[in-house]
Structure formats: structure tokens, C-alpha cells
Tab-separated table of C-alpha atoms in Angstrom:
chain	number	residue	atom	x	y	z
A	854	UNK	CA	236.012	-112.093	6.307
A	855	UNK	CA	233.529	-114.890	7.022
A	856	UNK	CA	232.432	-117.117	4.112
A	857	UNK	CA	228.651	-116.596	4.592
A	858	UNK	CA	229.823	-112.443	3.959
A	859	UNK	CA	231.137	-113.666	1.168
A	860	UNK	CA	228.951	-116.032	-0.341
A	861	UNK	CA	226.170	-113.175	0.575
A	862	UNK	CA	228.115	-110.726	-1.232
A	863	UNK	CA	228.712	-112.954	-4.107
A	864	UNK	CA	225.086	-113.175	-4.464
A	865	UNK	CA	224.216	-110.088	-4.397
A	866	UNK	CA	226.310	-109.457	-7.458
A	867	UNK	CA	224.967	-112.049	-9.122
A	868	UNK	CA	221.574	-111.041	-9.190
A	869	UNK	CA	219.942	-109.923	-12.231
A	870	UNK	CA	219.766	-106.738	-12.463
A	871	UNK	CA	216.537	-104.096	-13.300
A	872	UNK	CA	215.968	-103.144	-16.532
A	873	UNK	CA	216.549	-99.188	-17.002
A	874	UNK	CA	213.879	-97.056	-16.489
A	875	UNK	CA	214.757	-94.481	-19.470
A	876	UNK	CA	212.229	-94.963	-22.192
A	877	UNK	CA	212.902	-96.154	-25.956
A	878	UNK	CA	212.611	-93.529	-28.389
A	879	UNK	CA	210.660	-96.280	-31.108
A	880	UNK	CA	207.410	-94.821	-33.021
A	881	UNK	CA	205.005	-95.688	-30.407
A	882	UNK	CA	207.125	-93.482	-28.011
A	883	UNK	CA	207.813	-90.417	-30.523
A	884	UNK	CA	203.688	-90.418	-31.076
A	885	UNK	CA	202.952	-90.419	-27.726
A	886	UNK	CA	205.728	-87.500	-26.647
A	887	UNK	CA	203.981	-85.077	-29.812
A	888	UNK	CA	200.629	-85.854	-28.287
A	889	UNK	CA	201.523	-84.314	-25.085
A	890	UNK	CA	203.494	-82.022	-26.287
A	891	UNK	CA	201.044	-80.264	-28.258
A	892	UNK	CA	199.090	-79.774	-25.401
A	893	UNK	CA	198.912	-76.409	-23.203
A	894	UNK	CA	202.501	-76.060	-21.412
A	895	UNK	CA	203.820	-74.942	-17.858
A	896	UNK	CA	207.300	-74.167	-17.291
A	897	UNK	CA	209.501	-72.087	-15.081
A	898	UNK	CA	213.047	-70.655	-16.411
A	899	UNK	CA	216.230	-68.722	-14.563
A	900	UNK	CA	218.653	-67.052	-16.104
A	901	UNK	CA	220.937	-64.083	-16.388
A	902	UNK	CA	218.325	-61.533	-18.367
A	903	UNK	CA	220.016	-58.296	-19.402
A	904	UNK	CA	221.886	-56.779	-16.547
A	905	UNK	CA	220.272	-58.813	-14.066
A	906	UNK	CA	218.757	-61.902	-12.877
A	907	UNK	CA	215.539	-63.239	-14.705
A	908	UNK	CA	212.860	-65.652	-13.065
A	909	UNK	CA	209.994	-66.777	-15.324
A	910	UNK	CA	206.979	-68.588	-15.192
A	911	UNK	CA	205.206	-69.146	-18.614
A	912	UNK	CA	201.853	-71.089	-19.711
A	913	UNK	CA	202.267	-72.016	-23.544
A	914	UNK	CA	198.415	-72.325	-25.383
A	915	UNK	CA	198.153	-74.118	-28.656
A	916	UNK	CA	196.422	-72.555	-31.123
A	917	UNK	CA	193.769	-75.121	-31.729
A	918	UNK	CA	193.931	-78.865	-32.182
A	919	UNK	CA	195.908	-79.249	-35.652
A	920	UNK	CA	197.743	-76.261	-35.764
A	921	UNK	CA	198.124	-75.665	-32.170
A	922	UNK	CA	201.207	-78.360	-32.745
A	923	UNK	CA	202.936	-75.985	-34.320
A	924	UNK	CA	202.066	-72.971	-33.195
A	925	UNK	CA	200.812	-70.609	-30.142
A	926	UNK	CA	200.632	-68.104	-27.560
A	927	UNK	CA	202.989	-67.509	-24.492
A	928	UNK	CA	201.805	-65.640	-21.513
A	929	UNK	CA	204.410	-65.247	-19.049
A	930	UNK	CA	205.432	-63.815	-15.448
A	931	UNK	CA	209.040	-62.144	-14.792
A	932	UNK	CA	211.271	-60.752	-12.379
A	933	UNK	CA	213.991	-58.966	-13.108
A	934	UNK	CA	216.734	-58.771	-10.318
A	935	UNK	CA	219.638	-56.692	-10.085
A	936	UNK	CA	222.826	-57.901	-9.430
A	937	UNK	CA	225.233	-56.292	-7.660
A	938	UNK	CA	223.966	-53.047	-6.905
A	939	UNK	CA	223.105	-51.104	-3.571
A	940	UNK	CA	219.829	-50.638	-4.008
A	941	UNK	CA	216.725	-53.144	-4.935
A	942	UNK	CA	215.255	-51.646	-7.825
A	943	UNK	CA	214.057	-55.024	-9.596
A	944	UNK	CA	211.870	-55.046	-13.590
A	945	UNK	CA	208.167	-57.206	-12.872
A	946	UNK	CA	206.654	-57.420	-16.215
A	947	UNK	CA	204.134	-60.141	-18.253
A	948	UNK	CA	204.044	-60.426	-21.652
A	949	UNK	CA	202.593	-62.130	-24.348
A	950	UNK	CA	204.643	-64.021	-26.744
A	951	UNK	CA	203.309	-65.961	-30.203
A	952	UNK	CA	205.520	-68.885	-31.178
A	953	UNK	CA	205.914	-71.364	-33.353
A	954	UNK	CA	207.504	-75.139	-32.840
A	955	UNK	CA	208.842	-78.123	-34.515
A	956	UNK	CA	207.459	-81.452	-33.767
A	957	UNK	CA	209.644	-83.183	-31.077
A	958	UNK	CA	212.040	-85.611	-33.011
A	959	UNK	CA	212.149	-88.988	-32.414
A	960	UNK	CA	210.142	-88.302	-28.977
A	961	UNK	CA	213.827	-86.381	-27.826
A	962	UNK	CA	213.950	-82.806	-28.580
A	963	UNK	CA	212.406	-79.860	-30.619
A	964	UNK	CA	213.203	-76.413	-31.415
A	965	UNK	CA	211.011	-73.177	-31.131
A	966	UNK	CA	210.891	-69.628	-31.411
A	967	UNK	CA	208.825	-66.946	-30.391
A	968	UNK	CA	208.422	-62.641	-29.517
A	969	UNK	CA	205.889	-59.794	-28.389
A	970	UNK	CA	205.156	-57.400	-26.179
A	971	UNK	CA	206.197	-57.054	-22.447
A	972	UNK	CA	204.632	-54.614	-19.945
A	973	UNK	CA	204.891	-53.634	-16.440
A	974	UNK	CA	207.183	-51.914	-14.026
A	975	UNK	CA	209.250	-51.257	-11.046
A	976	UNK	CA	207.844	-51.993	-7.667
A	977	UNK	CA	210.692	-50.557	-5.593
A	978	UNK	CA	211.968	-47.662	-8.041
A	979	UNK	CA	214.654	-45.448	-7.367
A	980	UNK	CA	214.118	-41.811	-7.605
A	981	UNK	CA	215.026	-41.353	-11.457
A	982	UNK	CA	212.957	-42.866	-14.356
A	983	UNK	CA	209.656	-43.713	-15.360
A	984	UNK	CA	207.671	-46.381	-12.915
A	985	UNK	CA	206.343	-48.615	-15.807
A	986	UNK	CA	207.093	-49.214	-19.082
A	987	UNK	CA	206.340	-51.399	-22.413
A	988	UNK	CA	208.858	-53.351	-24.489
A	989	UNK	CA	209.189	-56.227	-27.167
A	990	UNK	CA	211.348	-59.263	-27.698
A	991	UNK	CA	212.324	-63.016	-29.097
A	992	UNK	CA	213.707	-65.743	-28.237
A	993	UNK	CA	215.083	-69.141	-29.578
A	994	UNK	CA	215.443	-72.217	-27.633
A	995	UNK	CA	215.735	-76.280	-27.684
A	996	UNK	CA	213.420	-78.582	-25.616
A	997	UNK	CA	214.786	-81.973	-24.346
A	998	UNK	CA	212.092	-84.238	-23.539
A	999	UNK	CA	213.025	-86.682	-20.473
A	1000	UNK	CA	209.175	-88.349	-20.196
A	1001	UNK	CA	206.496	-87.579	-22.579
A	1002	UNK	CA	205.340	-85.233	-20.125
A	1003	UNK	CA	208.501	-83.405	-19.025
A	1004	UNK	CA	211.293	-81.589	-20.983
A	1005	UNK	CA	214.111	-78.900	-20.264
A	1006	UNK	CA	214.912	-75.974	-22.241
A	1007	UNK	CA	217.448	-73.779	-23.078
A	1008	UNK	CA	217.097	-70.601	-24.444
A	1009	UNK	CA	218.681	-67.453	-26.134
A	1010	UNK	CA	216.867	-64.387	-26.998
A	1011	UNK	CA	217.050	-60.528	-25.900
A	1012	UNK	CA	214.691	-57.558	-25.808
A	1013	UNK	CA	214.205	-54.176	-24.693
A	1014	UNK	CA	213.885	-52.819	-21.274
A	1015	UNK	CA	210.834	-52.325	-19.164
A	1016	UNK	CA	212.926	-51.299	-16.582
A	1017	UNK	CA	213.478	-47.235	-17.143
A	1018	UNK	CA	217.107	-47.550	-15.885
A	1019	UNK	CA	217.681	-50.501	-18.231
A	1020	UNK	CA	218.089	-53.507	-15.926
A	1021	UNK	CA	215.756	-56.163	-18.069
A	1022	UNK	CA	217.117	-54.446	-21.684
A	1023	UNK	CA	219.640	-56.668	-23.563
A	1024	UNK	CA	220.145	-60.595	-23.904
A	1025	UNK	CA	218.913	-63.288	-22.336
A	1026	UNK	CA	219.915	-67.191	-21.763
A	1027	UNK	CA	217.326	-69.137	-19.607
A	1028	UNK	CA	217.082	-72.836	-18.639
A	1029	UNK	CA	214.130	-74.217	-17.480
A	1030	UNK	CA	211.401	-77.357	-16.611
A	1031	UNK	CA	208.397	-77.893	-18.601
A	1032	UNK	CA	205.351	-79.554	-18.054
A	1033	UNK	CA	203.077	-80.982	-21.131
A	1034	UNK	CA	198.986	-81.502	-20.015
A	1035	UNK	CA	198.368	-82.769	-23.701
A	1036	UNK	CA	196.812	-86.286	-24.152
């Protein structure tokens, strides 16, 4: 090797580095996580939902300014695949959820819970069973927060089938991305 290589690569470890870009959890940061995080939500989730596939996509409303931080509505969007079958019979349903939250500890993570009603049907039914139908369900989950206007969730719940044949009825476990517009 040639010693200006060297002395070039010497340097270059011997720069000071960049400070990380992941924030401090201190007060100021907690405060300013719970103010967007009390806001009106938008998040997407996928995940095995009864004997299928699930695909979600929610909008959480706070229920006001004070207790909106603790508590809401859920309107959501799903699809229901099936998995592993011949035919494509898939569950589309919405649904409207009430739920209740924790604040978001030390600007990290919070836990939540919700259930209500679902409703639709079955856009490409086979010939047995009912086209639409109505059903309830719940859920628990975590939230991770990764900027105060970002977080990931996990979540466990199960419910009762839209789907005639039974495809959406049963647990569910969905992960998703969230998206805080509070201020």
C-alpha cells in the first residue's frame, strides 16, 4: 500500500464522528411525543386474521381535546384473504371500533385496547353462504414510538366472522405503521 492510502485512511478514522440521530427520551421529548400522539391517527396493519390474511387501514379520532388522550373511535378498512385455497373468496368489511389508551411512557411506548362492530361482505363469493354479514370484536396491542410522529404496533385480538364460510372469524395478530397529525 502507498503511505498517502494510508495516511488517508488513517484520517478518515480519525474523524469525529456524528452524533446519533435517535432522540432522548428526557421530559421535553415525552411531552412532545403525548402531544402528537393524542392527535387523530393513520396506520396500516398485516397480519394473519382468522383463517386468512388480514390487510388494514385504520384512522383513530380522539374524542375531544382532554379526553380524546385517552380515549376514541376507530374506523377501519379490511381485507380478508384466503390462504391456501382454490378459489378467491376473500371477507371486505369496515368497522367501527371505540378504544381507550395509555399515555405514551417516557415518549417510548403505550398500550391500548379497543372493540365494535364490523360489517360488509364477500365480493367474489362462492356459491354457498350469505353475501354480507355483521360481526363484533377486540383487540389489545403495544405502540412503539420511533419519532414523535411515528410508532409501530403490535396487536392481538379476535372476532367473529363476516365472512359466511368463516374465513375472517377467529384470532388475530397484526403489526403495523402509525402516523400521529397531533400538535
Amino acid at each position: 500500500m502507498s503511505a498517502s492510502f494510508v495516511a488517508v485512511f488513517v484520517l478518515v478514522l480519525a474523524a469525529p464522528r456524528p452524533e446519533p440521530v435517535a432522540p432522548v427520551p428526557d421530559a421535553a421529548y415525552s411531552l412532545r411525543v403525548n402531544r402528537a400522539a393524542r392527535g387523530v391517527g393513520i396506520g396500516i396493519d398485516f397480519g394473519p386474521w382468522g383463517r386468512g390474511f388480514g390487510q388494514r387501514l385504520h384512522v383513530d379520532i380522539p374524542l375531544g381535546r382532554r379526553v380524546g388522550q385517552f380515549f376514541g373511535v376507530r374506523l377501519q378498512g379490511t381485507i380478508v384473504h384466503p390462504v391456501h385455497t382454490p378459489t378467491w373468496d376473500p371477507s371486505v368489511f369496515g368497522g367501527i371500533e371505540f378504544f381507550g389508551r395509555s399515555p405514551v411512557f417516557g415518549g417510548i411506548a403505550r398500550i391500548y385496547g379497543g372493540g365494535g362492530v364490523f360489517f360488509g361482505g364477500r365480493p367474489n363469493p362462492t356459491g354457498e353462504g350469505a353475501r354480507y354479514g355483521v360481526a363484533g370484536g377486540g383487540h389489545l396491542g403495544i405502540e412503539v414510538f420511533a419519532a414523535p410522529w411515528m410508532s409501530f404496533s403490535v396487536e392481538i385480538g379476535g372476532q367473529g366472522p363476516v365472512h359466511a364460510l368463516g374465513l375472517d372469524g377467529g384470532p388475530s395478530v397484526m403489526g403495523g405503521i402509525n402516523f400521529w397529525l397531533g400538535r
